[in-house]
Short mmCIF file of C-alpha atoms in Angstrom, two decimals:
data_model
loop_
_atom_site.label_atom_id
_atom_site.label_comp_id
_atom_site.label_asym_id
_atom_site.label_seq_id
_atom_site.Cartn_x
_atom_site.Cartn_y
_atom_site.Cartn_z
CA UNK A 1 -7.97 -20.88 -12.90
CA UNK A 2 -8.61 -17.44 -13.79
CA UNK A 3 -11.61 -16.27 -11.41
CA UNK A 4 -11.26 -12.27 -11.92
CA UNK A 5 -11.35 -10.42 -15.03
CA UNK A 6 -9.22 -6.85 -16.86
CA UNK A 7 -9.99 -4.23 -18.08
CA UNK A 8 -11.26 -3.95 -21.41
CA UNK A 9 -12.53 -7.67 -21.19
CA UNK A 10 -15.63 -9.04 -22.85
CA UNK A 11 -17.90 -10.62 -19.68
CA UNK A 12 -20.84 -12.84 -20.45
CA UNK A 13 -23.61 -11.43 -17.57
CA UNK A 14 -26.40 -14.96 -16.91
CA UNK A 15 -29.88 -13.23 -16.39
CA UNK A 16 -32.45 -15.44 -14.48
CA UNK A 17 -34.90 -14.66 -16.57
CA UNK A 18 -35.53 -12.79 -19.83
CA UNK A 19 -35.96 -9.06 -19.56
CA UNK A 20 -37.25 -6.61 -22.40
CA UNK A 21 -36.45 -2.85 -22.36
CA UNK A 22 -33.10 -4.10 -20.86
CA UNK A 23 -30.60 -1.26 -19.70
CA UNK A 24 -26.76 -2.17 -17.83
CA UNK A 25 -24.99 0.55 -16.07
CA UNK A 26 -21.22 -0.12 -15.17
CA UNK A 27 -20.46 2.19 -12.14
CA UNK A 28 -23.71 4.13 -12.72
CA UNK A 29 -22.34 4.43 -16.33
CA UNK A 30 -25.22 2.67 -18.90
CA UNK A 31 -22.97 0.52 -21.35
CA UNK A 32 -24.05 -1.19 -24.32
CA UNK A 33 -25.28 -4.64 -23.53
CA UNK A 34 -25.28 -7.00 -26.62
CA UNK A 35 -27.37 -10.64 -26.13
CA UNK A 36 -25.72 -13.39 -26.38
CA UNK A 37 -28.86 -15.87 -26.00
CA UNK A 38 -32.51 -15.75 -24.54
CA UNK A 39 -31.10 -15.60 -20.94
CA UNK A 40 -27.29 -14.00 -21.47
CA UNK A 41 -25.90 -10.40 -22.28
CA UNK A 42 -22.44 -9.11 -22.97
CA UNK A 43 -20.55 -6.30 -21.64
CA UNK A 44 -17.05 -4.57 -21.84
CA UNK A 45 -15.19 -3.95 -18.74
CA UNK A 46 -14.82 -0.15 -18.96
CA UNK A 47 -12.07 1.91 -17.40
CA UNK A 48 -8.67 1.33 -16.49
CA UNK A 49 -9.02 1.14 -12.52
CA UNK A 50 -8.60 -2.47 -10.64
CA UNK A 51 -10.83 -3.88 -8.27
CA UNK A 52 -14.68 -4.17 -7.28
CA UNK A 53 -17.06 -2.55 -10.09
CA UNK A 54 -21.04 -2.57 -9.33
CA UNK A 55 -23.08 -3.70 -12.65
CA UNK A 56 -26.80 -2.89 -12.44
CA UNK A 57 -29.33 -4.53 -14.70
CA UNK A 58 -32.39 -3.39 -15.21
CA UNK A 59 -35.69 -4.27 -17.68
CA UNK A 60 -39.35 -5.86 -17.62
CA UNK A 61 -39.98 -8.88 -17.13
CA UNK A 62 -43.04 -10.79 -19.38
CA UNK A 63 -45.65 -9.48 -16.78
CA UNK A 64 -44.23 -6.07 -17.55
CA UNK A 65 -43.23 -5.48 -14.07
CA UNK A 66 -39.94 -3.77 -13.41
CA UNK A 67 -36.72 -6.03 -12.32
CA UNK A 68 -33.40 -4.70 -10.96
CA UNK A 69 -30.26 -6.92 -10.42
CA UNK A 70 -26.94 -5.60 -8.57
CA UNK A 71 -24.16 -7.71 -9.35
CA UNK A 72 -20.32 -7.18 -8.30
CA UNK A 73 -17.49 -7.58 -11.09
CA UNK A 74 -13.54 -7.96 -9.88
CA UNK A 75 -11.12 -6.63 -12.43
CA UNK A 76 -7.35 -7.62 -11.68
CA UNK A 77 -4.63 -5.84 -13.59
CA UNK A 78 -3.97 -6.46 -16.85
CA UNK A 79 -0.38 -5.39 -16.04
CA UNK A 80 2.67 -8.04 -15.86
CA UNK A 81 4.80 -6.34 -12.95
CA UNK A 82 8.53 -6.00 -14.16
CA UNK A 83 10.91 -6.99 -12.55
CA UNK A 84 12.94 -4.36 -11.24
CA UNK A 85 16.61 -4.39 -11.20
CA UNK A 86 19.01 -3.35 -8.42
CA UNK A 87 22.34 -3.20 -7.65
CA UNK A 88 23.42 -3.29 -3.67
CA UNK A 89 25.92 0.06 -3.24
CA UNK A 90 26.36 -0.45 0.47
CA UNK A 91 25.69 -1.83 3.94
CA UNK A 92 25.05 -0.03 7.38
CA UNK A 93 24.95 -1.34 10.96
CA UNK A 94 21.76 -1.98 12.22
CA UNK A 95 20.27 -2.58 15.91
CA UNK A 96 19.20 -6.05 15.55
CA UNK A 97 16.93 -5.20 19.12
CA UNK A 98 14.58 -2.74 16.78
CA UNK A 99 11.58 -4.72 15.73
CA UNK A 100 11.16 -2.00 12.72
CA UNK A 101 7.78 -1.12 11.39
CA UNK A 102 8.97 2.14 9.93
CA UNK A 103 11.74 3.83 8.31
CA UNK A 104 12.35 7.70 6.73
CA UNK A 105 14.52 9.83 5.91
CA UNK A 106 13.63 13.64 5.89
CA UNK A 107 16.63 16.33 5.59
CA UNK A 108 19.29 13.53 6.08
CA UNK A 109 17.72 13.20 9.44
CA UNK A 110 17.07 8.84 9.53
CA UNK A 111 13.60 8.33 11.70
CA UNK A 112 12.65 4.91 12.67
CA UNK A 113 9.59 3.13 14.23
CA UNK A 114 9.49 0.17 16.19
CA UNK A 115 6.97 -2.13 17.29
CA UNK A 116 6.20 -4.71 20.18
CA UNK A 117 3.67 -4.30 23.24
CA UNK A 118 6.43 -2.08 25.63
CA UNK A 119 8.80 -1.95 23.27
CA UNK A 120 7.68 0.03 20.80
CA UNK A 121 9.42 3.76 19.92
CA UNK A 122 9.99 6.47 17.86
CA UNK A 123 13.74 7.10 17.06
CA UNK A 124 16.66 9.43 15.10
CA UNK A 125 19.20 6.97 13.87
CA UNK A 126 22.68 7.76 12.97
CA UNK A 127 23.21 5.79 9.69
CA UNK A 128 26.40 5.23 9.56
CA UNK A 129 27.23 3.60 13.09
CA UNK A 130 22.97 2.34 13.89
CA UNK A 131 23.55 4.19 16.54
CA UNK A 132 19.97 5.70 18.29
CA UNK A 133 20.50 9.37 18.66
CA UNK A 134 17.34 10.00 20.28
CA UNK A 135 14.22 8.25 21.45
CA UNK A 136 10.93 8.51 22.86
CA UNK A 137 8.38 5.40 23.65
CA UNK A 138 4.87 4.44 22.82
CA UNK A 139 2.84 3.11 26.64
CA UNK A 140 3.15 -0.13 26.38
CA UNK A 141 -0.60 -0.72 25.42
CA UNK A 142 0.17 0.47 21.70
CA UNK A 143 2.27 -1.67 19.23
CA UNK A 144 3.80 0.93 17.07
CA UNK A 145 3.31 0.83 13.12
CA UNK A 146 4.30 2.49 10.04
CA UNK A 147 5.90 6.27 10.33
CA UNK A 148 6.11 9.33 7.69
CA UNK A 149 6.88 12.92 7.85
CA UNK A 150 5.22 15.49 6.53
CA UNK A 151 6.02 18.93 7.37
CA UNK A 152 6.96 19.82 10.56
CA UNK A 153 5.37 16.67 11.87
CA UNK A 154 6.29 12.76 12.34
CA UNK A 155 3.43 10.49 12.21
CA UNK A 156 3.33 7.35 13.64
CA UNK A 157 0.55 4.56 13.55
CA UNK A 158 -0.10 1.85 16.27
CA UNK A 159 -1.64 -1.66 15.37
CA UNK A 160 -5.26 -2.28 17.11
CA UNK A 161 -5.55 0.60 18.72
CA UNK A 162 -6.61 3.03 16.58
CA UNK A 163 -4.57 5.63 17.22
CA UNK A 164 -2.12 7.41 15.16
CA UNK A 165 0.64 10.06 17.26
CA UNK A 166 2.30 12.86 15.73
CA UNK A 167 5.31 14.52 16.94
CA UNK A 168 7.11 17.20 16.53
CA UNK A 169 10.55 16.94 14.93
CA UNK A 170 12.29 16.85 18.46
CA UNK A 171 10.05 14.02 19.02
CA UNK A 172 7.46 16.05 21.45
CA UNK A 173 4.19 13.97 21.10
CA UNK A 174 1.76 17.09 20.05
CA UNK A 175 -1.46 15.61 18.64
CA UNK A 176 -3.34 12.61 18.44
CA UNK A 177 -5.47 10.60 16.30
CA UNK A 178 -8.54 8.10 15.52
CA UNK A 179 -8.76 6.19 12.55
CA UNK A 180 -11.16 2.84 12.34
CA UNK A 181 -9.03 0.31 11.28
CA UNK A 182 -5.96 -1.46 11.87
CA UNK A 183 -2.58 0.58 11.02
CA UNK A 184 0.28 -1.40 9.23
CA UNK A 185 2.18 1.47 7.14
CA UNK A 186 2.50 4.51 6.24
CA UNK A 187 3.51 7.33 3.77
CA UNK A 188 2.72 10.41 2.53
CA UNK A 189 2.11 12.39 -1.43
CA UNK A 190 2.04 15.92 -0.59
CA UNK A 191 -0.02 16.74 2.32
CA UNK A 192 -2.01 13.52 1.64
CA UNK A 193 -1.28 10.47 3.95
CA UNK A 194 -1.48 7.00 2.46
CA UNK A 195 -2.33 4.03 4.80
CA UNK A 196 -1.99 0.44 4.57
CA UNK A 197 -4.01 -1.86 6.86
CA UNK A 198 -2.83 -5.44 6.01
CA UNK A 199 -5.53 -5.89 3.25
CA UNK A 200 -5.07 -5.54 -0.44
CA UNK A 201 -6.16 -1.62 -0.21
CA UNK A 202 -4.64 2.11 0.56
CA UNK A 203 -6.48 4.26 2.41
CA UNK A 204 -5.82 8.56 1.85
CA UNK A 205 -6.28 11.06 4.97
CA UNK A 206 -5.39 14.67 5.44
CA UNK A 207 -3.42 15.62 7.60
CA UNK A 208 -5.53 15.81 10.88
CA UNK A 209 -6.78 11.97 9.63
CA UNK A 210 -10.11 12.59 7.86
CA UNK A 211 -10.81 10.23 5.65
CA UNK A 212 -10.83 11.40 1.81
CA UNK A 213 -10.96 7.48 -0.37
CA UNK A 214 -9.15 4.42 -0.83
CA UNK A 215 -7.49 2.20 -3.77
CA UNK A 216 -7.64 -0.93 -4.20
CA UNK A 217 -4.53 -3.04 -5.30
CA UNK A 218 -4.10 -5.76 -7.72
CA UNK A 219 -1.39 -7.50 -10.05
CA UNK A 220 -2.47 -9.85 -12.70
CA UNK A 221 -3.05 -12.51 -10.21
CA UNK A 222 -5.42 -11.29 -8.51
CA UNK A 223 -5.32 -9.11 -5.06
CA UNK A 224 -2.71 -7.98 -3.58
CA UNK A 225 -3.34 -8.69 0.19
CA UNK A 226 -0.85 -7.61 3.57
CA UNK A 227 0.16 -4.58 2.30
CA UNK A 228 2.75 -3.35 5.01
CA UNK A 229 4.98 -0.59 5.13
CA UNK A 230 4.84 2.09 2.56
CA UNK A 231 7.14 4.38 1.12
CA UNK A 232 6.45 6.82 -1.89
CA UNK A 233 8.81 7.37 -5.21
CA UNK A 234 8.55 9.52 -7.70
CA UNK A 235 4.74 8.95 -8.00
CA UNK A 236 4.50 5.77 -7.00
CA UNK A 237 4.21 3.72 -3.38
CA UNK A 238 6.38 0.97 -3.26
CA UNK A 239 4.98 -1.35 -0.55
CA UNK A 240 6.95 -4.84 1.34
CA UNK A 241 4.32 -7.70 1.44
CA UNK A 242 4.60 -9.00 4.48
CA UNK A 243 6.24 -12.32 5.27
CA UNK A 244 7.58 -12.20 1.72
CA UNK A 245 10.73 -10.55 -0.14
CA UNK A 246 8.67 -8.60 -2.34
CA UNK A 247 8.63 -4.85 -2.73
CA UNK A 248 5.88 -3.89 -4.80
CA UNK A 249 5.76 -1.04 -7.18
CA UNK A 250 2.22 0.43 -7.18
CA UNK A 251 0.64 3.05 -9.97
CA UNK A 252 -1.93 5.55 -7.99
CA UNK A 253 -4.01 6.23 -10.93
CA UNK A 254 -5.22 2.43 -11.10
CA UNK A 255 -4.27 0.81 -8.25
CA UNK A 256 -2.16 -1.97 -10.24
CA UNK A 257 1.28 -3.17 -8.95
CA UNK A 258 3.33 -2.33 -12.04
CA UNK A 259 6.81 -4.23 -11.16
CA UNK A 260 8.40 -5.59 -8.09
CA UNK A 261 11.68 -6.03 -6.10
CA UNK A 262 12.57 -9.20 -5.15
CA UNK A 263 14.92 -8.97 -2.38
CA UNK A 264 16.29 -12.49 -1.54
CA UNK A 265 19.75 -11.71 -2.86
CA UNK A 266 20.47 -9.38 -0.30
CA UNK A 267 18.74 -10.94 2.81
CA UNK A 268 21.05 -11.44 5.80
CA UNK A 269 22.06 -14.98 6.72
CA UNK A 270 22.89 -14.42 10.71
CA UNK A 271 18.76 -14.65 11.67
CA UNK A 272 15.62 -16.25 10.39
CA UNK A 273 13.95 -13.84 7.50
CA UNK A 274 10.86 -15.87 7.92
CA UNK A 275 10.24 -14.56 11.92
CA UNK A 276 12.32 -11.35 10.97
CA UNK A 277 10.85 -10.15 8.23
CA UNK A 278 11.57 -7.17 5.63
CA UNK A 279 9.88 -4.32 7.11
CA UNK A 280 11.80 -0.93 6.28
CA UNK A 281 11.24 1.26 3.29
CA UNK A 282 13.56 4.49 3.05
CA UNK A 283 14.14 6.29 0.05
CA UNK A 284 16.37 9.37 -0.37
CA UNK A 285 15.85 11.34 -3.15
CA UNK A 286 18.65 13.65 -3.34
CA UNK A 287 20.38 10.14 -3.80
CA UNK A 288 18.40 8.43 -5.34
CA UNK A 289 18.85 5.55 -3.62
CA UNK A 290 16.42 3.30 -1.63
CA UNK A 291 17.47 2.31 1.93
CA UNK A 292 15.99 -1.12 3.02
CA UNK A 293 16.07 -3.21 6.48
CA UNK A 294 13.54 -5.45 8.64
CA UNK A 295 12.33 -6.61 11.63
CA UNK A 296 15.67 -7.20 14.19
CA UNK A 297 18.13 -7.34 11.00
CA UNK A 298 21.68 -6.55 11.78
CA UNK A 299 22.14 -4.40 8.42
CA UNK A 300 20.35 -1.55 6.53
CA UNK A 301 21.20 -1.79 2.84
CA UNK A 302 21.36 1.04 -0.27
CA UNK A 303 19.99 -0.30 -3.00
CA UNK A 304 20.51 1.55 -6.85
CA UNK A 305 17.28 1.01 -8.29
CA UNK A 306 17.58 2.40 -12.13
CA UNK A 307 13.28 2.19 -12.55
CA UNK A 308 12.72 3.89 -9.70
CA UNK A 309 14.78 6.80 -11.15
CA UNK A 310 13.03 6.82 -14.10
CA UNK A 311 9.60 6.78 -13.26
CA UNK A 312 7.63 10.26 -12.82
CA UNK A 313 3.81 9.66 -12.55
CA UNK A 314 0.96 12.16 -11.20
CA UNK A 315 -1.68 9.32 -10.71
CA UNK A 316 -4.55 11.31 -9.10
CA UNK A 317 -5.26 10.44 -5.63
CA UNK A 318 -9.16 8.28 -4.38
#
């Protein structure tokens, strides 16, 4: 059963008692609010963005005091994701001992993050052989996370413990930072960083990790919860759901997953994808091509993904 609405629906609002004077304000936006009965009112969901919208009502009640209701309203997209199409153009050796949490490519140089208490490092990777051309490792009190490069810099995340290390290019640890919540992926638009923390939302930084908004993400099911690692295309951030197959393909402007990879086809039959899970998003634009592996997987594959290609948004950034 349906429990969320979409934009542009028509939502029935209960009052608990009649109010005169009455005024409803949709994001501190006053809509028009038709009456549907002695104790009922109508509104249209306004706007085009998913998630958690504040509705305020306000009036008099008989005594002519003043009455004030807050009331939350979940909007789920009103988007069917497509199903993206892909065609596998070829397969790489990968070290099945990386527990990746991370994958990028910047300049044809492969980076790759890896997780685990004491196991957990920062790597070059030569593509074609798997080979690990150079490596430095996280104390063994971090679990490394998600990894992106912007500039000069790597970035790499760390589960529970707040902290988020960024390296040179030669892999010299050079700064470090605090962020208040738990780190799962990460990419990057620009100079803007774009975090995923297991929930359903993204969370934007700068560059020395202040804080600048968030997006929530929905399909038209509902929330989109463990958002894991992140990779962004052509305007988009195409994020694995952990402990599923799924890539999903997510619009910035409204937070709504727009279509979806579905990677069973491809998955490797020598280990258990259930414990080893999809967990590497890599795409290389002068190729066009997305590079995809997971947790302890034996292969990286190159996927030709035609939509991917296609698409060109500018969605504004939270």
């Amino acid at each position: 059963m349906k429990t969320g609405h979409q934009p542009g629906d028509s939502i029935t609002i209960q009052l608990s008692q009649s109010l005169s004077q009455l005024t409803v304000s949709w994001d501190n936006v006053v809509v028009l609010a038709k009456p549907t009965g002695k104790d009922s009112v109508r509104i249209m969901a306004i706007g085009n963005a998913v998630g958690h919208h504040q509705v305020v009502i306000q009036g008099f009640l008989a005594n002519k005091e003043p009455s004030a209701d807050t009331l939350t309203v979940d909007l789920w997209s009103d988007v069917k994701p497509q199903k993206l199409t892909y065609s596998l153009l070829q397969t790489y050796p990968h070290q099945t001992s990386s527990f990746t949490q991370g994958l990028e490519f910047d300049q044809g140089t492969l980076y790759e993050g890896t997780g685990l208490n004491g196991q957990s490092k920062l790597m070059k990777v030569d593509l074609k052989s798997g080979t690990i051309q150079q490596a430095v490792s996280l104390p063994e009190q971090h679990f490394g996370e998600g990894i992106t490069v912007v500039g000069n810099h790597v970035y790499q995340l760390t589960w529970t413990s707040g902290q988020c290390f960024r390296y040179t290019k030669e892999l010299v640890l050079d700064n470090t930072f605090t962020y208040h919540t738990q780190g799962w992926g990460l990419t990057h638009r620009d100079t803007t960083l774009i975090m995923s923390d297991g929930s359903n939302r993204l969370i934007f930084y700068t560059p020395t990790f202040t804080r600048t908004g968030e997006l929530a993400v929905y399909d038209d099911k509902g929330p989109v919860v463990n958002l894991n690692e992140l990779e962004y295309v052509n305007g988009y951030v195409l994020a694995n759901v952990w402990q599923t197959n799924r890539i999903v393909q997510i619009d910035l402007a409204t937070g709504k997953v727009i279509g979806e990879l579905r990677l069973d086809a491809i998955l490797p039959t020598s280990i258990d994808t259930k414990e080893n899970v999809l967990n590497g998003i890599a795409y290389r634009a002068e190729e066009g091509v997305l590079y995809v592996t997971g947790k302890n997987w034996p292969a990286l594959f190159t996927l030709q993904v035609p939509a991917l290609q296609k698409a060109r948004r500018t969605g504004t950034l939270q």
